[in-house]
Amino acid sequence: GTPEPRTPTGAVPGCPAAAFAQQGAYLTTAQGARLRDTDHSLKAGARGPILLQDHHFREKITHFDHERIPERVVHARGAGAHGVFTAYGTAEAITRAGFLKKGRETPVFVRFSTVLGSRGSADTVRDTRGFATKFYTDEGTFDLVGNNIPVFFIQDAIKFPDVIHAAKPHPDREIPQAQSAHDTFWDFVSLHTEAQHHTMWNMSDRGIPRSYRTMEGFGVHTFRLVNDAGATVLVKFHWKPRLGVHSLLWEEAQLISGVDPDFHRRDLYDAIEAGAYPEWELGLQVFPDTPEETFAGIDLLDPTKIVPEELAEVQRVGKLVLNRTPSNFFAESEQVAFHLGNLPPGIDVTNDPLLQGRLFSYLDTQLTRLAGPNFPQIPINRPHAGVNDMLRDGFHQHAVHAGVAPYRPNSLDGGNPFEAGDDENAFVDVPVRVAEAPKIRANPVSFADHFSQTRLFWQSMTPVEQEHIVHAYTFELGKCYEQAIKERQVQCLADIDPVLCERVATGLGLPVPKPTTPLAEVVPSPALSQVGAQWPAE
Ligand code: HEM
């Protein structure tokens, strides 16, 4: 019979669904011509050379030759799943975003990843994990592109190529796949000391999650929400896993990466297929939108700082359930393209210089990775909201655009959709005042403290967690060849905490250095010292 239609891309005018059939009683060429043999090339006799005229051979081999696309420049190793987000309605007063209105259900696709390994690397390495969520809202797609660690290595996106060059495998030998056990990593983080906070999270149990299902997620940056009245607040996004936060022991992680390098993706897919749907709650820390953009003395534009949950409670605004595995890994997990600029009305960005740079980078890299500007038309990237744009043509254009006047205003294609101007459903850039200030390549002064929150993290750990941190620093630094790099990192530890420093230095057989600054001087904010030794409770 006729091949069964299977059209994930939906119907295109003039293009019958059967064109994409992937099943049926017989095989066809890509052009739909029925084949009688796909196992033998057309040869000049059974023992002769292959003929150039074998168009089926050439189509089959050519297509195969071009099957691979570039892996992501970072976060190459990942796995995604579909689900649904249901809003509690608790954020209605602070944002006009429709998908956060009470009871609203929004389809989502989530991709979890490691950062540094290549596509085929092991899941249980010590690394940061990506936690990227695409909400297909009916007001346009919202991408929350976060990590499982609430701070980042650098404060300015211009250093992103540098930190990734340092953390990826060495260019000469292309080892190691695991993040931190090498000279360039420790060289970077000991010279760019703003990386010390993120690095300690990596050295802690957070760096080796038990499962994607037991990871927290963080938007890291501060975002700005705007409500129907135009009032704004600043927020940080949090994902809280229903199963709680759990990690592997280092020895477990080592064994698992040998016996089952797919451990995390298998766990995710097995759980979903068994009906044990992974769940998270979305939470917000909410801060007043003041001109200083600080809270309790903490600069909200500094992505190397958290706001402790004792100072700003995480308020739950909705629930995420992952309930469907992808039917095709390439079409979904590989081709999905996240971008921080995918924002619905009610959510806007801030001037965090890391966030600002990311707004450029994702679209830019996807132009190469997904070959041209039309990747929003790939099924996994298609918005569920109706699209009426003036983007035309380009590589891999699949739309058949109607009309002759892709410009506004025009007098040919019927009107000007922007005439209303005050359309209350439109995205509005919050008219934040931009400081009268000279152009300058510099950080705010408040970005200079790199150690007090790192110390806060260390001091908030239980003895057994501290033991793991000491072991991780000692093991990872022990892999460095350069003595000077080890010593420089141990000096950073002296500036973080004397006990930690002493234990790691002793483990490495190095002298224990003195802090460069008296420790008391490094605590900048009274609010932080009030927090005491307790890390936010789950
Ligand atoms: C990919 C998170 C900083 C550039 C990703 C992904 C995540 C992520 C989760 C994987 C997305 C996926 O699963 O497809 C973060 C977080 C950051 C951060 C939380 C800091 C808070 C940066 C910066 C840059 C950057 C500063 C560049 C200036 C990229 C690029 C990709 C990527 C180029 C690959 C995207 C693709 O090929 O589709 N990031 N990232 N990231 N990130 Fe970041």
mmCIF file of N, CA, C and O and ligand atoms in Angstrom, residues 72-75 111 113 130-132 145-147 152 154 157 160 218-221 336-338 354 357-358 361-362 365-366 369, ligand 1:
data_model
loop_
_atom_site.group_PDB
_atom_site.id
_atom_site.type_symbol
_atom_site.label_atom_id
_atom_site.label_comp_id
_atom_site.label_asym_id
_atom_site.label_seq_id
_atom_site.Cartn_x
_atom_site.Cartn_y
_atom_site.Cartn_z
ATOM 1 N N ARG A 72 26.948 21.636 19.920
ATOM 2 C CA ARG A 72 26.944 22.944 20.589
ATOM 3 C C ARG A 72 28.355 23.278 21.062
ATOM 4 O O ARG A 72 29.076 22.394 21.537
ATOM 5 N N VAL A 73 28.718 24.538 20.985
ATOM 6 C CA VAL A 73 30.074 24.950 21.379
ATOM 7 C C VAL A 73 30.291 24.734 22.874
ATOM 8 O O VAL A 73 31.412 24.456 23.323
ATOM 9 N N VAL A 74 29.226 24.813 23.643
ATOM 10 C CA VAL A 74 29.189 24.362 25.047
ATOM 11 C C VAL A 74 27.875 23.612 25.243
ATOM 12 O O VAL A 74 26.985 23.720 24.406
ATOM 13 N N HIS A 75 27.761 22.857 26.316
ATOM 14 C CA HIS A 75 26.528 22.089 26.589
ATOM 15 C C HIS A 75 26.209 21.119 25.456
ATOM 16 O O HIS A 75 25.043 20.904 25.114
ATOM 17 N N ARG A 111 15.740 20.784 28.293
ATOM 18 C CA ARG A 111 16.977 20.058 27.953
ATOM 19 C C ARG A 111 17.979 20.224 29.096
ATOM 20 O O ARG A 111 18.302 21.351 29.490
ATOM 21 N N SER A 113 21.880 19.227 30.525
ATOM 22 C CA SER A 113 23.159 19.028 29.823
ATOM 23 C C SER A 113 24.316 19.127 30.804
ATOM 24 O O SER A 113 24.181 19.662 31.903
ATOM 25 N N GLY A 130 23.389 22.150 32.703
ATOM 26 C CA GLY A 130 22.403 23.066 32.130
ATOM 27 C C GLY A 130 20.996 22.603 32.449
ATOM 28 O O GLY A 130 20.749 21.393 32.592
ATOM 29 N N PHE A 131 20.092 23.541 32.576
ATOM 30 C CA PHE A 131 18.668 23.267 32.853
ATOM 31 C C PHE A 131 17.907 24.317 32.056
ATOM 32 O O PHE A 131 17.652 25.412 32.545
ATOM 33 N N ALA A 132 17.627 23.981 30.785
ATOM 34 C CA ALA A 132 17.034 24.972 29.875
ATOM 35 C C ALA A 132 15.588 24.582 29.588
ATOM 36 O O ALA A 132 15.313 23.446 29.220
ATOM 37 N N VAL A 145 16.896 29.818 30.425
ATOM 38 C CA VAL A 145 18.105 29.050 30.096
ATOM 39 C C VAL A 145 19.043 29.089 31.304
ATOM 40 O O VAL A 145 19.897 29.975 31.423
ATOM 41 N N GLY A 146 18.843 28.139 32.215
ATOM 42 C CA GLY A 146 19.548 28.190 33.487
ATOM 43 C C GLY A 146 20.508 27.038 33.686
ATOM 44 O O GLY A 146 20.711 26.202 32.804
ATOM 45 N N ASN A 147 21.104 27.022 34.867
ATOM 46 C CA ASN A 147 22.021 25.966 35.278
ATOM 47 C C ASN A 147 21.579 25.395 36.616
ATOM 48 O O ASN A 147 20.688 25.951 37.274
ATOM 49 N N PHE A 152 27.699 32.179 38.413
ATOM 50 C CA PHE A 152 28.486 31.844 37.235
ATOM 51 C C PHE A 152 29.945 32.215 37.453
ATOM 52 O O PHE A 152 30.287 32.950 38.362
ATOM 53 N N ILE A 154 32.003 34.026 35.649
ATOM 54 C CA ILE A 154 32.489 35.345 35.220
ATOM 55 C C ILE A 154 31.361 36.359 35.347
ATOM 56 O O ILE A 154 30.187 35.996 35.391
ATOM 57 N N ALA A 157 30.217 38.916 29.959
ATOM 58 C CA ALA A 157 30.173 37.901 28.894
ATOM 59 C C ALA A 157 31.395 37.946 27.986
ATOM 60 O O ALA A 157 31.693 36.965 27.303
ATOM 61 N N PHE A 160 33.591 35.001 28.298
ATOM 62 C CA PHE A 160 33.067 33.636 28.125
ATOM 63 C C PHE A 160 33.977 32.773 27.252
ATOM 64 O O PHE A 160 34.294 31.638 27.615
ATOM 65 N N PHE A 218 18.480 27.197 38.277
ATOM 66 C CA PHE A 218 18.539 28.622 38.617
ATOM 67 C C PHE A 218 18.644 29.437 37.321
ATOM 68 O O PHE A 218 19.445 29.098 36.443
ATOM 69 N N GLY A 219 17.895 30.507 37.242
ATOM 70 C CA GLY A 219 18.037 31.427 36.117
ATOM 71 C C GLY A 219 19.321 32.246 36.228
ATOM 72 O O GLY A 219 19.703 32.923 35.277
ATOM 73 N N VAL A 220 19.960 32.213 37.374
ATOM 74 C CA VAL A 220 21.214 32.901 37.716
ATOM 75 C C VAL A 220 21.038 34.427 37.707
ATOM 76 O O VAL A 220 21.155 35.069 38.749
ATOM 77 N N HIS A 221 20.769 35.003 36.558
ATOM 78 C CA HIS A 221 20.667 36.469 36.482
ATOM 79 C C HIS A 221 19.421 36.966 37.207
ATOM 80 O O HIS A 221 18.484 36.220 37.444
ATOM 81 N N VAL A 336 16.855 21.602 19.250
ATOM 82 C CA VAL A 336 16.239 22.658 20.046
ATOM 83 C C VAL A 336 17.233 23.816 20.216
ATOM 84 O O VAL A 336 18.442 23.612 20.366
ATOM 85 N N ALA A 337 16.712 25.015 20.133
ATOM 86 C CA ALA A 337 17.560 26.208 20.211
ATOM 87 C C ALA A 337 16.969 27.178 21.231
ATOM 88 O O ALA A 337 15.879 27.716 21.027
ATOM 89 N N PHE A 338 17.685 27.345 22.336
ATOM 90 C CA PHE A 338 17.218 28.258 23.393
ATOM 91 C C PHE A 338 17.865 29.627 23.218
ATOM 92 O O PHE A 338 18.975 29.741 22.702
ATOM 93 N N LEU A 354 26.610 39.828 32.043
ATOM 94 C CA LEU A 354 26.674 38.462 31.533
ATOM 95 C C LEU A 354 25.406 38.169 30.727
ATOM 96 O O LEU A 354 25.460 37.638 29.619
ATOM 97 N N GLY A 357 25.441 39.923 27.309
ATOM 98 C CA GLY A 357 26.244 39.249 26.290
ATOM 99 C C GLY A 357 25.584 37.979 25.789
ATOM 100 O O GLY A 357 25.673 37.634 24.610
ATOM 101 N N ARG A 358 24.894 37.277 26.683
ATOM 102 C CA ARG A 358 24.197 36.059 26.266
ATOM 103 C C ARG A 358 23.099 36.390 25.262
ATOM 104 O O ARG A 358 22.789 35.587 24.390
ATOM 105 N N SER A 361 24.844 35.998 22.078
ATOM 106 C CA SER A 361 25.587 34.792 21.714
ATOM 107 C C SER A 361 24.732 33.636 21.205
ATOM 108 O O SER A 361 25.116 32.934 20.269
ATOM 109 N N TYR A 362 23.571 33.411 21.793
ATOM 110 C CA TYR A 362 22.812 32.194 21.454
ATOM 111 C C TYR A 362 22.316 32.230 20.019
ATOM 112 O O TYR A 362 22.480 31.272 19.253
ATOM 113 N N THR A 365 25.326 31.803 17.618
ATOM 114 C CA THR A 365 25.869 30.448 17.463
ATOM 115 C C THR A 365 24.890 29.550 16.716
ATOM 116 O O THR A 365 25.280 28.683 15.938
ATOM 117 N N GLN A 366 23.598 29.774 16.912
ATOM 118 C CA GLN A 366 22.600 28.919 16.257
ATOM 119 C C GLN A 366 22.540 29.181 14.757
ATOM 120 O O GLN A 366 22.172 28.285 13.986
ATOM 121 N N ARG A 369 25.149 26.648 13.923
ATOM 122 C CA ARG A 369 24.836 25.266 14.312
ATOM 123 C C ARG A 369 23.635 24.738 13.548
ATOM 124 O O ARG A 369 23.577 23.564 13.189
HETATM 125 C C1 HEM B 1 24.364 26.885 25.815
HETATM 126 C C2 HEM B 1 23.310 28.164 30.336
HETATM 127 C C3 HEM B 1 26.481 31.794 30.108
HETATM 128 C C4 HEM B 1 26.921 30.943 25.410
HETATM 129 C C5 HEM B 1 23.832 26.905 27.068
HETATM 130 C C6 HEM B 1 22.904 25.939 27.568
HETATM 131 C C7 HEM B 1 22.596 26.306 28.833
HETATM 132 C C8 HEM B 1 23.334 27.498 29.147
HETATM 133 C C9 HEM B 1 21.637 25.609 29.762
HETATM 134 C C10 HEM B 1 22.411 24.711 26.846
HETATM 135 C C11 HEM B 1 21.148 24.987 26.121
HETATM 136 C C12 HEM B 1 20.640 23.735 25.494
HETATM 137 O O1 HEM B 1 20.351 22.762 26.228
HETATM 138 O O2 HEM B 1 20.505 23.700 24.247
HETATM 139 C C13 HEM B 1 24.093 29.251 30.662
HETATM 140 C C14 HEM B 1 24.044 29.957 31.922
HETATM 141 C C15 HEM B 1 24.944 30.965 31.859
HETATM 142 C C16 HEM B 1 25.557 30.907 30.558
HETATM 143 C C17 HEM B 1 23.106 29.622 33.061
HETATM 144 C C18 HEM B 1 25.296 32.019 32.875
HETATM 145 C C19 HEM B 1 24.473 32.414 33.800
HETATM 146 C C20 HEM B 1 26.814 31.928 28.801
HETATM 147 C C21 HEM B 1 27.552 33.018 28.261
HETATM 148 C C22 HEM B 1 27.662 32.791 26.923
HETATM 149 C C23 HEM B 1 26.988 31.543 26.646
HETATM 150 C C24 HEM B 1 28.084 34.207 29.056
HETATM 151 C C25 HEM B 1 28.323 33.618 25.871
HETATM 152 C C26 HEM B 1 28.638 34.887 25.950
HETATM 153 C C27 HEM B 1 26.318 29.755 25.151
HETATM 154 C C28 HEM B 1 26.329 29.126 23.853
HETATM 155 C C29 HEM B 1 25.593 27.958 23.958
HETATM 156 C C30 HEM B 1 25.146 27.889 25.325
HETATM 157 C C31 HEM B 1 27.009 29.684 22.607
HETATM 158 C C32 HEM B 1 25.291 26.946 22.866
HETATM 159 C C33 HEM B 1 23.913 27.231 22.359
HETATM 160 C C34 HEM B 1 23.508 26.428 21.166
HETATM 161 O O3 HEM B 1 24.357 25.918 20.439
HETATM 162 O O4 HEM B 1 22.280 26.349 20.942
HETATM 163 N N1 HEM B 1 24.086 27.849 28.049
HETATM 164 N N2 HEM B 1 25.018 29.841 29.860
HETATM 165 N N3 HEM B 1 26.475 31.052 27.802
HETATM 166 N N4 HEM B 1 25.611 28.990 26.028
HETATM 167 FE FE1 HEM B 1 25.270 29.449 27.903
#
